[in-house]
mmCIF file of C-alpha atoms and ligand atoms in Angstrom:
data_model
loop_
_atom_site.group_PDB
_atom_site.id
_atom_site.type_symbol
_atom_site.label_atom_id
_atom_site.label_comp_id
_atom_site.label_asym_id
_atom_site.label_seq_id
_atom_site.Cartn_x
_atom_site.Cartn_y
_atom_site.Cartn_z
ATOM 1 C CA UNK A 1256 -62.342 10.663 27.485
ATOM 2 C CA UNK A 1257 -60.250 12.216 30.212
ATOM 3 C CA UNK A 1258 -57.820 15.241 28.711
ATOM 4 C CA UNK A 1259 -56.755 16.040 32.053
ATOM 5 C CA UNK A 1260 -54.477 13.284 31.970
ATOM 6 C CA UNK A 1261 -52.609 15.106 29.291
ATOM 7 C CA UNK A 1262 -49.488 16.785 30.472
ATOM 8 C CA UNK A 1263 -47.603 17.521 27.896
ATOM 9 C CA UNK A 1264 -45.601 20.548 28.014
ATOM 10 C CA UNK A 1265 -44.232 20.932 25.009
ATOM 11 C CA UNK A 1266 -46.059 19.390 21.585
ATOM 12 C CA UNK A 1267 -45.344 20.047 17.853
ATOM 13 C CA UNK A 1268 -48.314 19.434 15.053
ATOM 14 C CA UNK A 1269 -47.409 19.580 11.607
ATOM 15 C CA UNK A 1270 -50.119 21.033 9.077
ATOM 16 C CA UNK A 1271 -51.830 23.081 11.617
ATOM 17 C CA UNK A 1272 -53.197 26.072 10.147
ATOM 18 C CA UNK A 1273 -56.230 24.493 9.201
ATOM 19 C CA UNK A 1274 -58.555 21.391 10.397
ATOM 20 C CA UNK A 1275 -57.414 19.128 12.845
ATOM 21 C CA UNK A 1276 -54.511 19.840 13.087
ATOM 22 C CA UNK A 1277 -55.350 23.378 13.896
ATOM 23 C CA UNK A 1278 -57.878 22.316 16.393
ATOM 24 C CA UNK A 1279 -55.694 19.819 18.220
ATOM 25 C CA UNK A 1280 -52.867 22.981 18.437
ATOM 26 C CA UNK A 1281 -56.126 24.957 20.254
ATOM 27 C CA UNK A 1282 -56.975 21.862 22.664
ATOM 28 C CA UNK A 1283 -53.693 21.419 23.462
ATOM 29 C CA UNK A 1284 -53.133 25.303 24.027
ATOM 30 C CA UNK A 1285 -56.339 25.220 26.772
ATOM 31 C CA UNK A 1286 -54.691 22.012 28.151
ATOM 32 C CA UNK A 1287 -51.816 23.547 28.703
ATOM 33 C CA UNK A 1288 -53.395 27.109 29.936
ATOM 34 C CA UNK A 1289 -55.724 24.990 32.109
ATOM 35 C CA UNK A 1290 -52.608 23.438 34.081
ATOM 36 C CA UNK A 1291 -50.224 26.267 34.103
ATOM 37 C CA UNK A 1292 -49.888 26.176 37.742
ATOM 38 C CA UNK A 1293 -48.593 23.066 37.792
ATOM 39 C CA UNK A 1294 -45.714 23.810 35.693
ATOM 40 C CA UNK A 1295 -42.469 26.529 35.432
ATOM 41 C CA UNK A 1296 -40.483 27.266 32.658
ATOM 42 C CA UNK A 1297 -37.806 25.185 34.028
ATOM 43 C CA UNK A 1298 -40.325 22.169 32.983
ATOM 44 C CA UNK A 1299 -39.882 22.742 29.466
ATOM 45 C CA UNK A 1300 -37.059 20.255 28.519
ATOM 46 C CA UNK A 1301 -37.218 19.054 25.407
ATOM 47 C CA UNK A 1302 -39.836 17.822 23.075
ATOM 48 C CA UNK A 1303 -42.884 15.753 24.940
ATOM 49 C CA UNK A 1304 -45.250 15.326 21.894
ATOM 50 C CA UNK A 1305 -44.574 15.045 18.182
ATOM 51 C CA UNK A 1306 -48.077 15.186 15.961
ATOM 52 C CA UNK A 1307 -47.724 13.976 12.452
ATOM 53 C CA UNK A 1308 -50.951 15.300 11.314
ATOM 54 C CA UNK A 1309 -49.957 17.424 7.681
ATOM 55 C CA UNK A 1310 -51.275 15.199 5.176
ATOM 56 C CA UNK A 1311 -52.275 15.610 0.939
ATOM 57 C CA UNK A 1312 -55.287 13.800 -0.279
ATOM 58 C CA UNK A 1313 -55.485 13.920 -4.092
ATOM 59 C CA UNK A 1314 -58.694 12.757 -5.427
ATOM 60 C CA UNK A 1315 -57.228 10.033 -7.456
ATOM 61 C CA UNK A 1316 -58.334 6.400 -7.789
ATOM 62 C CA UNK A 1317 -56.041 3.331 -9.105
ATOM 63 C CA UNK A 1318 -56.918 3.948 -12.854
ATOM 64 C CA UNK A 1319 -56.328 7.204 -12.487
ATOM 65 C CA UNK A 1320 -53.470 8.245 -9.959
ATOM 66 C CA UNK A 1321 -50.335 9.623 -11.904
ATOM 67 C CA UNK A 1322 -46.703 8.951 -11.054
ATOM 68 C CA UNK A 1323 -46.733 12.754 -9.731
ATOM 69 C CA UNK A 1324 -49.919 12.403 -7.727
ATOM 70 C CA UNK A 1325 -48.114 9.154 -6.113
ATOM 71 C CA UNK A 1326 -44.847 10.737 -5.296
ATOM 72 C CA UNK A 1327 -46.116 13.810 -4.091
ATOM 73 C CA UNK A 1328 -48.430 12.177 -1.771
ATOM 74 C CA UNK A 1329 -45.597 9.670 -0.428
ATOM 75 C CA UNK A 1330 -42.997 12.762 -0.221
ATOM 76 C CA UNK A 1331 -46.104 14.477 2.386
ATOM 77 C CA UNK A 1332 -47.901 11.363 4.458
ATOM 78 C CA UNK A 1333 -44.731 9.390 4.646
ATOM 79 C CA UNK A 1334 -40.845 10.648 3.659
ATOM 80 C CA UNK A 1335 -42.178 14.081 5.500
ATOM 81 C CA UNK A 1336 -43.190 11.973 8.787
ATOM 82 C CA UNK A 1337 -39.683 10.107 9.225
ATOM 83 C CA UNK A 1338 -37.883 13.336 8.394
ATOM 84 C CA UNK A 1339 -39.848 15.273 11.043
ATOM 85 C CA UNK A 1340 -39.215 12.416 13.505
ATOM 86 C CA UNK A 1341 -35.367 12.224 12.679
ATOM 87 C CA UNK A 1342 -35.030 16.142 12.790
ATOM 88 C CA UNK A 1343 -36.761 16.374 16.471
ATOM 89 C CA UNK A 1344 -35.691 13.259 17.995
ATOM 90 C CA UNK A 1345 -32.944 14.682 19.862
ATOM 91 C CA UNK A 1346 -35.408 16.975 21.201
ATOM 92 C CA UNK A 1347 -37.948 13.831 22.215
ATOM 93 C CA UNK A 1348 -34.721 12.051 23.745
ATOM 94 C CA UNK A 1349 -33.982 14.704 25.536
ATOM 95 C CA UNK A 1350 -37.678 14.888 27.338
ATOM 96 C CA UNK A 1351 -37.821 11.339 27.638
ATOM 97 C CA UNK A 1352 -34.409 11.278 29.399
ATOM 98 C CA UNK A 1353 -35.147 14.605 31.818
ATOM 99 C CA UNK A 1354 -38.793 13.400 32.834
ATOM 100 C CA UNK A 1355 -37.457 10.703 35.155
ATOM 101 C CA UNK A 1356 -40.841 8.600 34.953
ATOM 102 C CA UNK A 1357 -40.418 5.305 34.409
ATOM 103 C CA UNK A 1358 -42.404 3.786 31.159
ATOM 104 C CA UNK A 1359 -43.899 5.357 28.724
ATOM 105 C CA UNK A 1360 -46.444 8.391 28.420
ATOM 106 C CA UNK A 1361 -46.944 11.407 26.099
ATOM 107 C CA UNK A 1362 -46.056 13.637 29.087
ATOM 108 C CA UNK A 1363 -42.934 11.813 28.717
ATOM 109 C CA UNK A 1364 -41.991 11.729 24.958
ATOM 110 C CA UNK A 1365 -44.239 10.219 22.334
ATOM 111 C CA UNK A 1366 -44.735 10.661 18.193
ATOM 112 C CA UNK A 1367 -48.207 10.046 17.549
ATOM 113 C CA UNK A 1368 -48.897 9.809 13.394
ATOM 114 C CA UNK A 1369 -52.158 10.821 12.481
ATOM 115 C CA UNK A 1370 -53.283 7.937 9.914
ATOM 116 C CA UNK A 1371 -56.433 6.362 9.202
ATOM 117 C CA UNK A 1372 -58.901 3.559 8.538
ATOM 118 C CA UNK A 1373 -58.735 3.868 5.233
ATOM 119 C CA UNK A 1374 -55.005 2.424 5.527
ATOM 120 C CA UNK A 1375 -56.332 -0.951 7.023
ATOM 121 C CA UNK A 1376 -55.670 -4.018 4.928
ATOM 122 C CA UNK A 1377 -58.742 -5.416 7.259
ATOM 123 C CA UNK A 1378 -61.295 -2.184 6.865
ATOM 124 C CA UNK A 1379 -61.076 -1.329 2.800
ATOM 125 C CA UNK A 1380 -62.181 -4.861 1.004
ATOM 126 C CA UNK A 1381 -65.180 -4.267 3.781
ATOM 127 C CA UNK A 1382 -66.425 -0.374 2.945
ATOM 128 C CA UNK A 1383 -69.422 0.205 1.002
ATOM 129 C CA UNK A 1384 -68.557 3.822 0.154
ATOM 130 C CA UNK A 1385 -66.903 4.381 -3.068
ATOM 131 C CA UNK A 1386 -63.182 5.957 -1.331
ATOM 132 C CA UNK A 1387 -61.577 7.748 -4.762
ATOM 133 C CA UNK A 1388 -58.553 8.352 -2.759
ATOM 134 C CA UNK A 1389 -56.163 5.792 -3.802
ATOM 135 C CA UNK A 1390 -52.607 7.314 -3.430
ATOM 136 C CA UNK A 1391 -53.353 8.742 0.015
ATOM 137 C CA UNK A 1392 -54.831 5.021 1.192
ATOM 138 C CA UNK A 1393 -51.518 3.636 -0.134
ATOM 139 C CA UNK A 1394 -49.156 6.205 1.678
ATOM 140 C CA UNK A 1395 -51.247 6.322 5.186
ATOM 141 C CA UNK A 1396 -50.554 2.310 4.992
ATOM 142 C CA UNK A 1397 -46.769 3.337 4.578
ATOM 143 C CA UNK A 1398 -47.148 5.656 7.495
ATOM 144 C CA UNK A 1399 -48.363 3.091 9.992
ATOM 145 C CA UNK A 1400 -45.618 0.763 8.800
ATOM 146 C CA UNK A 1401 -43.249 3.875 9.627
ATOM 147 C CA UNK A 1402 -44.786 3.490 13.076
ATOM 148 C CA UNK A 1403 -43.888 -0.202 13.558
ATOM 149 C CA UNK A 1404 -40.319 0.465 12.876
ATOM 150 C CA UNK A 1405 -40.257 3.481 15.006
ATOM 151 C CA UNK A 1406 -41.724 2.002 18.041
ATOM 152 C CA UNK A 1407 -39.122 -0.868 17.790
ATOM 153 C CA UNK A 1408 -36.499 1.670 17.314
ATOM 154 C CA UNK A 1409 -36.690 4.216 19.432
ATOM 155 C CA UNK A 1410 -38.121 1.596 22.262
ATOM 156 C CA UNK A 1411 -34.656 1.774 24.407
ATOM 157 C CA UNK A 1412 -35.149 5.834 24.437
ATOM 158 C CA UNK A 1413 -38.660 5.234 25.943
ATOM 159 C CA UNK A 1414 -40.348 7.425 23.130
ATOM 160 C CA UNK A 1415 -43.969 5.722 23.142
ATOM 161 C CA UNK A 1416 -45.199 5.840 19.311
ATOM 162 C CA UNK A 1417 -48.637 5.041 18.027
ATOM 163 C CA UNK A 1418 -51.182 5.413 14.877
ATOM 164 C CA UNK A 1419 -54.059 7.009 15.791
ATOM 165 C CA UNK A 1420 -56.996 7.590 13.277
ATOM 166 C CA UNK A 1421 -59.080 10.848 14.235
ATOM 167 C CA UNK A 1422 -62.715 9.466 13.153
ATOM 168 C CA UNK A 1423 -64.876 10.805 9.814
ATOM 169 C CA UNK A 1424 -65.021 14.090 10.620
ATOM 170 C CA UNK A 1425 -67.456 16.236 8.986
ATOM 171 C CA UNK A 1426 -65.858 18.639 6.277
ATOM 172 C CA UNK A 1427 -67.675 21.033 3.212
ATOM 173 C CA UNK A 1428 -68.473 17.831 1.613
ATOM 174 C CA UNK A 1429 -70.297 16.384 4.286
ATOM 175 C CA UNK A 1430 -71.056 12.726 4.777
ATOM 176 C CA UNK A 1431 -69.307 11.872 7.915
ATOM 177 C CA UNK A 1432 -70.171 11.515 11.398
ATOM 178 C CA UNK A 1433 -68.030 13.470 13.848
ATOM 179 C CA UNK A 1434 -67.230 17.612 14.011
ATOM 180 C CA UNK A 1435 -63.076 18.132 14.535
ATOM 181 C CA UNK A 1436 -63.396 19.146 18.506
ATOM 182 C CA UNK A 1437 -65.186 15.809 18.872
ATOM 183 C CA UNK A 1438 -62.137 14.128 17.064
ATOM 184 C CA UNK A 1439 -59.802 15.795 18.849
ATOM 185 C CA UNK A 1440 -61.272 15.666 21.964
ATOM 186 C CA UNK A 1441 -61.119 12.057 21.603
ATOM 187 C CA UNK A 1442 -57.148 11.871 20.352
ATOM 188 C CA UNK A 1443 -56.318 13.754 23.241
ATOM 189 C CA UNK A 1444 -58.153 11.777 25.484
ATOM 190 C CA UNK A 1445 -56.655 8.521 24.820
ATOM 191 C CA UNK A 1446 -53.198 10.174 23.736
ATOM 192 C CA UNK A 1447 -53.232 11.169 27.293
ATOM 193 C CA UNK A 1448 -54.037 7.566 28.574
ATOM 194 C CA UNK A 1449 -51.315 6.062 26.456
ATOM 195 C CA UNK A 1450 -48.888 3.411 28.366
ATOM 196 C CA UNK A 1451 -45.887 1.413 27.342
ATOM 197 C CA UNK A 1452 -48.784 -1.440 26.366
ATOM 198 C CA UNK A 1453 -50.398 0.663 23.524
ATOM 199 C CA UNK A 1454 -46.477 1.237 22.220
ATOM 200 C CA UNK A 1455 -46.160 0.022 18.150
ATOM 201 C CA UNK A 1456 -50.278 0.493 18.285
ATOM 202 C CA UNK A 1457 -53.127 1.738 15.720
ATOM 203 C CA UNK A 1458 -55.995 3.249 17.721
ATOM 204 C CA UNK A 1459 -59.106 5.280 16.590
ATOM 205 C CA UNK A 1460 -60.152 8.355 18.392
ATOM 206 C CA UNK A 1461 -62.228 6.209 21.069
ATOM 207 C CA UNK A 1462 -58.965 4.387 21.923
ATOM 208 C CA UNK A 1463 -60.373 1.327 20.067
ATOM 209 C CA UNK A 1464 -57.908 -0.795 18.098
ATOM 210 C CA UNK A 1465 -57.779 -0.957 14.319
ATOM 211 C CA UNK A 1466 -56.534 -4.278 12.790
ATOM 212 C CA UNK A 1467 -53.807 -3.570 10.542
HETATM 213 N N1 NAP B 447 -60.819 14.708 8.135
HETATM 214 C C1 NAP B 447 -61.078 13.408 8.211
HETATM 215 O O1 NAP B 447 -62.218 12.942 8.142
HETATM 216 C C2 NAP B 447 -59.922 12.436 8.390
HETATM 217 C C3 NAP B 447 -60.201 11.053 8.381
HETATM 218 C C4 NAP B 447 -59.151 10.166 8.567
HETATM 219 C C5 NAP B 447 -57.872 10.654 8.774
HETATM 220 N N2 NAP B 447 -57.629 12.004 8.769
HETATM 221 C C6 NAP B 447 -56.251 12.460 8.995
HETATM 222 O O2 NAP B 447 -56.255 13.537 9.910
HETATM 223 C C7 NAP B 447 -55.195 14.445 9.579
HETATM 224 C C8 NAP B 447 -55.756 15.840 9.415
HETATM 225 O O3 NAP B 447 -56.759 15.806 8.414
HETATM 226 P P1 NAP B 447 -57.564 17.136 8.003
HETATM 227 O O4 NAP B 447 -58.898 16.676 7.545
HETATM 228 O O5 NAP B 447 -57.459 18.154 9.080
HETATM 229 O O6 NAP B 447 -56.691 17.583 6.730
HETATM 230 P P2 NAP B 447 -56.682 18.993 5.964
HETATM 231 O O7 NAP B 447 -57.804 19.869 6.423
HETATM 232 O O8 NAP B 447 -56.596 18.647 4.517
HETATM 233 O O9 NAP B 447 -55.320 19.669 6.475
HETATM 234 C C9 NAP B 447 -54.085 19.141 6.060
HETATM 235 C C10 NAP B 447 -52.978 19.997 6.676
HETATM 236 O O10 NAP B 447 -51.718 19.454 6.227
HETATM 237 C C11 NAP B 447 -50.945 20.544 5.725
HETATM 238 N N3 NAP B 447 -49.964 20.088 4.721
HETATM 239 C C12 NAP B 447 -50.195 19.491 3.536
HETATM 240 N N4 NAP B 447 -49.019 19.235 2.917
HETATM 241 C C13 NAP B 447 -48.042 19.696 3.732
HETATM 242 C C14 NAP B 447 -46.628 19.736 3.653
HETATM 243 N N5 NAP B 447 -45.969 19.201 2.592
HETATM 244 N N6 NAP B 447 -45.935 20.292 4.662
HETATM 245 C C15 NAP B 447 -46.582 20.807 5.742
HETATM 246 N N7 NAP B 447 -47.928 20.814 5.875
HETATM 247 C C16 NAP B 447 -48.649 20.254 4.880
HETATM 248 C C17 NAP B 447 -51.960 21.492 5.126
HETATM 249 O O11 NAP B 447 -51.387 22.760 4.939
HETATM 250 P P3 NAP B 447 -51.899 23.738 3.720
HETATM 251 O O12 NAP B 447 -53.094 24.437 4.241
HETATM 252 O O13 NAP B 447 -50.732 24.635 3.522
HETATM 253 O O14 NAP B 447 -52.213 22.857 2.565
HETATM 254 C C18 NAP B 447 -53.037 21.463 6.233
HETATM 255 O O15 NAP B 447 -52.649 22.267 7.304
HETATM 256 C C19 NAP B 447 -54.538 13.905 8.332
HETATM 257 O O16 NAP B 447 -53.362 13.204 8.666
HETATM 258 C C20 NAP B 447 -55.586 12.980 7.742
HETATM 259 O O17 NAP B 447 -55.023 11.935 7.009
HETATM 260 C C21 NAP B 447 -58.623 12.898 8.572
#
């Protein structure tokens, strides 16, 4: 994947003091360190990239998940994404109108949601893992609907929007197959490589689709 074709020079991640979230804040830090030259502080106009990453995962199958383990997990990985788009779109409209590119890029203005596989009507009748995660299946699936409506809506700003889903990335409990850089390595590399023709989409980390 090619990160120098990120040029974002202003991004926002939510839930970044840990995991991905912090890592992608560190990639996008050397990114940005790596083409200082190219930019002045006059550049900085606006809000280029919006990361909805923060997410709660409670461990919580259908027979199991209570009414508070639902609505807390819908108030994070959903009501918390569309309130952190509305609250900085003035700030992405304001990029997207000063950048004077034509189409769409996330050096432009773009909200990427951080979602996963595990939301795909397709992927979960197929996986053989037991996934005891019910409520946060459920709300990620909310969150890439959020994502449909937002690339329709905000299409006439220009604001590119897309699901991405960052991979199985290797945590305490083991089992998966990725480490974080290697995730967000990958995000970045096809966030960066993101035109008007990925715009509504639901990509993994390798920049391959995900059916819905
Ligand atoms: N790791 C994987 O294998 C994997 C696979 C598929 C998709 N994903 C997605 O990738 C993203 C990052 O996953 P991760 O593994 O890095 O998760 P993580 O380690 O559990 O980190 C979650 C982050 O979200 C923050 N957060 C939780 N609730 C919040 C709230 N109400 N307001 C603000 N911040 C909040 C947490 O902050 P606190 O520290 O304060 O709790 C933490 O910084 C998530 O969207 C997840 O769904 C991950």
């Amino acid at each position: 994947m090619n990160m120098a074709a990120l040029k974002a020079c202003s991004a926002l991640v939510s839930g970044a003091n840990r995991g991905l979230g912090l890592e992608m804040v560190k990639q996008l830090l050397e990114a940005l360190f790596r083409s200082l030259g190219l930019y002045t502080a006059q550049d900085v106009n606006g809000l280029n990239l919006l990361v909805n990453n923060a997410t709660v995962l409670p461990q919580k199958t259908m027979l199991t998940a209570t009414v508070e383990d639902m609505q807390n997990t819908f108030n994070t990985n959903v009501i918390g994404a569309l309130f952190v788009i509305r609250e900085y779109l003035p700030y992405l409209r304001t990029a997207a109108k000063a950048s004077g590119k034509p189409g769409m890029s996330c050096d432009k203005a773009a909200v990427i949601n951080i979602s996963t596989d595990s939301a795909s009507m397709s992927f979960m009748p197929v996986l053989k893992e037991p996934f005891p995660f019910f409520p946060y299946s459920i709300s990620k699936a909310g969150l890439n609907m959020l994502i449909i409506y937002t690339a329709r809506d905000l299409k006439v700003d220009e604001i590119l929007c897309i699901s991405i889903h960052p991979g199985w990335v290797r945590r305490d409990m083991g089992g998966a197959s990725i480490d974080a850089r290697e995730s967000v390595e990958g995000m970045l590399g096809v966030i960066g490589s993101l035109t008007e023709k990925q715009n509504g989409g639901f990509l993994d980390y390798t920049g391959e689709t995900i059916p819905w």
